[in-house]
Amino acid sequence: MARDLAWALANSDLIHDRATLDASIAAMAPAIARDFAGDVPVFLTVMHGGLPFAGRLAMEVGALGMDLEFDYLHATRYRGETSGGALTWKHRPATPLRGRRVLLADDILDEGHTLDAIMRWCRAEGATDVRIAALAVKKHDRCVPGIRADYAGVDVPDRYVFGYGMDFQQQGRALPVIRALTDEALREL
Ligand SMILES: O=P(O)(O)OC[C@H]1O[C@H](OP(=O)(O)OP(=O)(O)O)[C@H](O)[C@@H]1O
Ligand code: HPA
């Protein structure tokens, strides 16, 4: 049965409020500015979910005097579903990556398959250094070995989460908070 955003809101819990998320993004910026000092990395937003986080992160590092070269990519394996499948590339970045340092910005590191594939692709394109900034990291032991966020905002529980870029069936990305569906609600889908 199709469920709408009102149903998801009524069957979920608040995990992180807006102030906490914004503060967690601001807290990532000094380490990024330090690690990339003297470089202008290619800043790759992983669409769609990474969009709100990437915009905010860019302003935070910009405020510290660091520049970024913007580009984006879209690789998806959830396609509006609550469990992942095969990864589909919808858009690859146009910026040549050979010899460049890359900073990936995504909303969530869950099982890591998406960022693993993106990192491999960036390296195959000749990037010299590829780092991950993720707003949320889901806590479980199913992550692809070796994949971790170099810069991480908040932890989220092992439940389906939405808001701040993350969708519930393509809805709710504009919520300025992160919510988690109840396990009962997930079973109803
Ligand atoms: O760590 P993983 O288990 O691979 O999942 C994380 C990825 O899944 C989501 O993208 P999604 O496929 O939903 O595409 P979207 O951003 O366009 O919604 C999210 O934005 C991450 O890119
Ligand atoms: O829990 C999640 N919510 C939204 N999108 C996601 N992509 C991977 N995991 C999730």
Short mmCIF file of C-alpha atoms and ligand atoms in Angstrom, two decimals:
data_model
loop_
_atom_site.label_atom_id
_atom_site.label_comp_id
_atom_site.label_asym_id
_atom_site.label_seq_id
_atom_site.Cartn_x
_atom_site.Cartn_y
_atom_site.Cartn_z
CA MET A 1 0.00 0.00 0.00
CA ALA A 2 1.31 3.48 -0.91
CA ARG A 3 2.13 5.55 2.14
CA ASP A 4 2.48 9.31 2.16
CA LEU A 5 4.69 11.66 4.11
CA ALA A 6 1.96 12.34 6.70
CA TRP A 7 1.89 8.61 7.44
CA ALA A 8 5.70 8.51 7.72
CA LEU A 9 5.70 11.47 10.08
CA ALA A 10 3.05 9.85 12.28
CA ASN A 11 4.96 6.56 12.35
CA SER A 12 8.46 7.81 13.09
CA ASP A 13 10.55 9.31 15.86
CA LEU A 14 12.67 12.43 15.85
CA ILE A 15 16.34 11.38 15.93
CA HIS A 16 18.20 14.66 15.37
CA ASP A 17 16.78 18.18 15.36
CA ARG A 18 17.86 20.95 13.03
CA ALA A 19 20.19 22.70 15.46
CA THR A 20 22.05 19.46 16.15
CA LEU A 21 22.47 18.71 12.44
CA ASP A 22 23.58 22.22 11.55
CA ALA A 23 26.07 22.19 14.43
CA SER A 24 27.43 18.80 13.37
CA ILE A 25 28.08 20.15 9.87
CA ALA A 26 29.82 23.25 11.21
CA ALA A 27 31.96 20.98 13.39
CA MET A 28 33.26 19.07 10.33
CA ALA A 29 34.55 22.14 8.55
CA PRO A 30 37.78 22.86 10.46
CA ALA A 31 39.16 19.36 9.86
CA ILE A 32 38.31 19.58 6.16
CA ALA A 33 39.94 23.00 5.85
CA ARG A 34 43.02 21.69 7.61
CA ASP A 35 43.29 18.46 5.60
CA PHE A 36 42.86 20.23 2.24
CA ALA A 37 44.94 23.31 3.06
CA GLY A 38 46.59 24.63 -0.11
CA ASP A 39 44.30 22.60 -2.41
CA VAL A 40 40.99 23.26 -4.13
CA PRO A 41 39.34 19.83 -4.13
CA VAL A 42 36.64 18.74 -6.52
CA PHE A 43 33.59 18.81 -4.27
CA LEU A 44 31.21 16.13 -5.52
CA THR A 45 27.67 16.22 -4.23
CA VAL A 46 26.04 12.80 -4.36
CA MET A 47 22.54 13.58 -5.59
CA HIS A 48 19.78 13.65 -4.61
CA GLY A 49 20.17 13.02 -0.90
CA GLY A 50 23.48 14.83 -0.47
CA LEU A 51 22.15 18.18 -1.71
CA PRO A 52 21.08 19.95 1.52
CA PHE A 53 24.10 18.69 3.44
CA ALA A 54 26.57 19.58 0.68
CA GLY A 55 25.24 23.12 0.36
CA ARG A 56 25.54 23.76 4.04
CA LEU A 57 28.96 22.13 4.33
CA ALA A 58 30.28 24.19 1.42
CA MET A 59 29.29 27.42 3.18
CA GLU A 60 30.94 26.28 6.41
CA VAL A 61 34.28 25.50 4.75
CA GLY A 62 33.97 28.63 2.60
CA ALA A 63 33.62 30.68 5.77
CA LEU A 64 37.00 29.29 6.83
CA GLY A 65 38.60 30.60 3.62
CA MET A 66 38.69 27.31 1.71
CA ASP A 67 37.56 27.11 -1.90
CA LEU A 68 35.87 24.14 -3.59
CA GLU A 69 35.29 23.26 -7.22
CA PHE A 70 31.66 22.14 -7.41
CA ASP A 71 30.39 19.22 -9.44
CA TYR A 72 27.88 16.46 -8.78
CA LEU A 73 27.00 12.89 -9.56
CA HIS A 74 23.95 10.75 -9.13
CA ALA A 75 24.24 7.08 -8.29
CA THR A 76 21.30 5.37 -6.65
CA ARG A 77 20.56 1.91 -5.33
CA TYR A 78 17.41 2.59 -3.30
CA ARG A 79 15.27 4.40 -5.93
CA GLY A 80 12.67 5.42 -3.37
CA GLU A 81 12.61 2.00 -1.69
CA THR A 82 13.59 1.29 1.92
CA SER A 83 16.17 -1.39 1.07
CA GLY A 84 19.00 -1.17 -1.44
CA GLY A 85 19.51 -3.03 -4.72
CA ALA A 86 21.98 -2.78 -7.59
CA LEU A 87 23.68 0.59 -8.05
CA THR A 88 22.58 2.62 -11.08
CA TRP A 89 24.63 5.59 -12.31
CA LYS A 90 22.34 8.39 -13.48
CA HIS A 91 24.95 11.13 -13.92
CA ARG A 92 28.72 11.17 -13.77
CA PRO A 93 30.71 14.33 -13.01
CA ALA A 94 32.01 16.28 -16.00
CA THR A 95 35.09 17.64 -14.21
CA PRO A 96 38.27 15.69 -15.10
CA LEU A 97 39.47 14.00 -11.89
CA ARG A 98 42.98 13.04 -13.02
CA GLY A 99 45.50 14.37 -10.53
CA ARG A 100 42.78 15.96 -8.38
CA ARG A 101 41.80 15.58 -4.77
CA VAL A 102 38.11 14.81 -4.31
CA LEU A 103 35.72 15.42 -1.43
CA LEU A 104 32.45 13.47 -1.67
CA ALA A 105 29.42 14.84 0.18
CA ASP A 106 26.53 12.48 0.85
CA ASP A 107 23.64 12.35 3.27
CA ILE A 108 24.16 8.88 4.68
CA LEU A 109 26.71 6.09 4.88
CA ASP A 110 24.54 3.05 5.39
CA GLU A 111 25.83 -0.25 3.96
CA GLY A 112 28.50 1.66 2.04
CA HIS A 113 27.94 0.13 -1.39
CA THR A 114 27.13 3.49 -2.97
CA LEU A 115 30.19 5.33 -1.67
CA ASP A 116 32.42 2.30 -2.26
CA ALA A 117 31.47 2.25 -5.95
CA ILE A 118 31.82 6.03 -6.26
CA MET A 119 35.26 6.01 -4.62
CA ARG A 120 36.44 3.23 -6.92
CA TRP A 121 35.20 5.16 -9.93
CA CYS A 122 36.94 8.39 -8.83
CA ARG A 123 40.21 6.54 -8.34
CA ALA A 124 39.88 4.82 -11.71
CA GLU A 125 39.43 8.31 -13.21
CA GLY A 126 42.80 9.29 -11.73
CA ALA A 127 41.86 11.14 -8.54
CA THR A 128 44.86 11.18 -6.20
CA ASP A 129 42.88 11.34 -2.97
CA VAL A 130 39.18 10.67 -2.37
CA ARG A 131 37.58 11.49 0.97
CA ILE A 132 34.04 11.11 2.26
CA ALA A 133 31.95 13.61 4.18
CA ALA A 134 28.66 12.09 5.35
CA LEU A 135 26.00 13.81 7.39
CA ALA A 136 24.78 10.57 8.98
CA VAL A 137 26.39 7.20 9.64
CA LYS A 138 24.07 4.28 10.36
CA LYS A 139 25.22 2.08 13.22
CA HIS A 140 25.30 -1.62 12.27
CA ASP A 141 27.88 -4.20 11.23
CA ARG A 142 26.79 -4.57 7.60
CA CYS A 143 29.01 -1.86 6.12
CA VAL A 144 31.34 -2.72 3.23
CA PRO A 145 34.76 -3.43 4.83
CA GLY A 146 37.14 -0.51 4.57
CA ILE A 147 34.52 2.15 3.87
CA ARG A 148 34.25 4.86 6.49
CA ALA A 149 33.43 8.56 6.58
CA ASP A 150 36.51 10.75 6.92
CA TYR A 151 34.19 13.49 8.15
CA ALA A 152 30.96 12.41 9.83
CA GLY A 153 28.12 14.42 11.30
CA VAL A 154 25.84 12.26 13.44
CA ASP A 155 25.16 8.60 14.11
CA VAL A 156 21.71 7.23 13.32
CA PRO A 157 20.14 3.99 14.55
CA ASP A 158 19.74 0.90 12.41
CA ARG A 159 16.28 1.95 11.21
CA TYR A 160 15.01 3.59 8.04
CA VAL A 161 15.70 7.30 8.40
CA PHE A 162 14.47 10.27 6.37
CA GLY A 163 14.77 14.06 6.27
CA TYR A 164 17.67 16.45 5.62
CA GLY A 165 18.01 15.13 2.06
CA MET A 166 16.97 11.54 2.75
CA ASP A 167 13.68 10.42 1.30
CA PHE A 168 10.74 8.37 2.37
CA GLN A 169 9.53 7.14 -1.03
CA GLN A 170 10.90 10.31 -2.66
CA GLN A 171 9.15 12.51 -0.05
CA GLY A 172 10.41 14.37 2.99
CA ARG A 173 13.85 15.36 1.71
CA ALA A 174 13.22 19.01 2.67
CA LEU A 175 12.56 18.26 6.34
CA PRO A 176 15.29 20.04 8.34
CA VAL A 177 15.51 17.12 10.81
CA ILE A 178 16.26 13.40 10.72
CA ARG A 179 13.45 11.03 11.69
CA ALA A 180 13.39 7.22 11.84
CA LEU A 181 10.43 5.02 10.91
CA THR A 182 9.30 2.72 13.66
CA ASP A 183 10.11 -0.94 13.06
CA GLU A 184 6.34 -1.69 13.06
CA ALA A 185 5.80 0.88 10.31
CA LEU A 186 8.63 -0.57 8.23
CA ARG A 187 7.02 -4.02 8.46
CA GLU A 188 3.74 -2.55 7.14
CA LEU A 189 5.33 -1.33 3.91
O1 LIG B 1 25.43 3.13 2.01
P1 LIG B 1 24.35 2.63 1.10
O2 LIG B 1 23.58 1.48 1.71
O3 LIG B 1 24.83 2.34 -0.29
O4 LIG B 1 23.24 3.78 1.02
C1 LIG B 1 23.57 5.13 1.00
C2 LIG B 1 23.10 5.79 -0.27
O5 LIG B 1 21.69 5.59 -0.43
C3 LIG B 1 21.05 6.84 -0.63
O6 LIG B 1 20.93 7.13 -1.98
P2 LIG B 1 19.70 6.58 -2.85
O7 LIG B 1 20.08 5.33 -3.56
O8 LIG B 1 18.47 6.51 -1.99
O9 LIG B 1 19.54 7.73 -3.92
P3 LIG B 1 18.97 9.21 -3.68
O10 LIG B 1 20.01 9.97 -2.91
O11 LIG B 1 18.74 9.76 -5.03
O12 LIG B 1 17.69 9.03 -2.87
C4 LIG B 1 21.96 7.83 0.04
O13 LIG B 1 21.79 9.12 -0.51
C5 LIG B 1 23.34 7.29 -0.19
O14 LIG B 1 23.88 7.75 -1.42
O1 HPA B 2 17.89 4.83 6.03
C1 HPA B 2 17.94 5.41 4.91
N1 HPA B 2 17.06 6.39 4.58
C2 HPA B 2 17.09 7.03 3.40
N2 HPA B 2 17.93 6.73 2.43
C3 HPA B 2 18.81 5.76 2.68
N3 HPA B 2 19.78 5.27 1.89
C4 HPA B 2 20.40 4.34 2.58
N4 HPA B 2 19.85 4.18 3.81
C5 HPA B 2 18.85 5.07 3.88
#
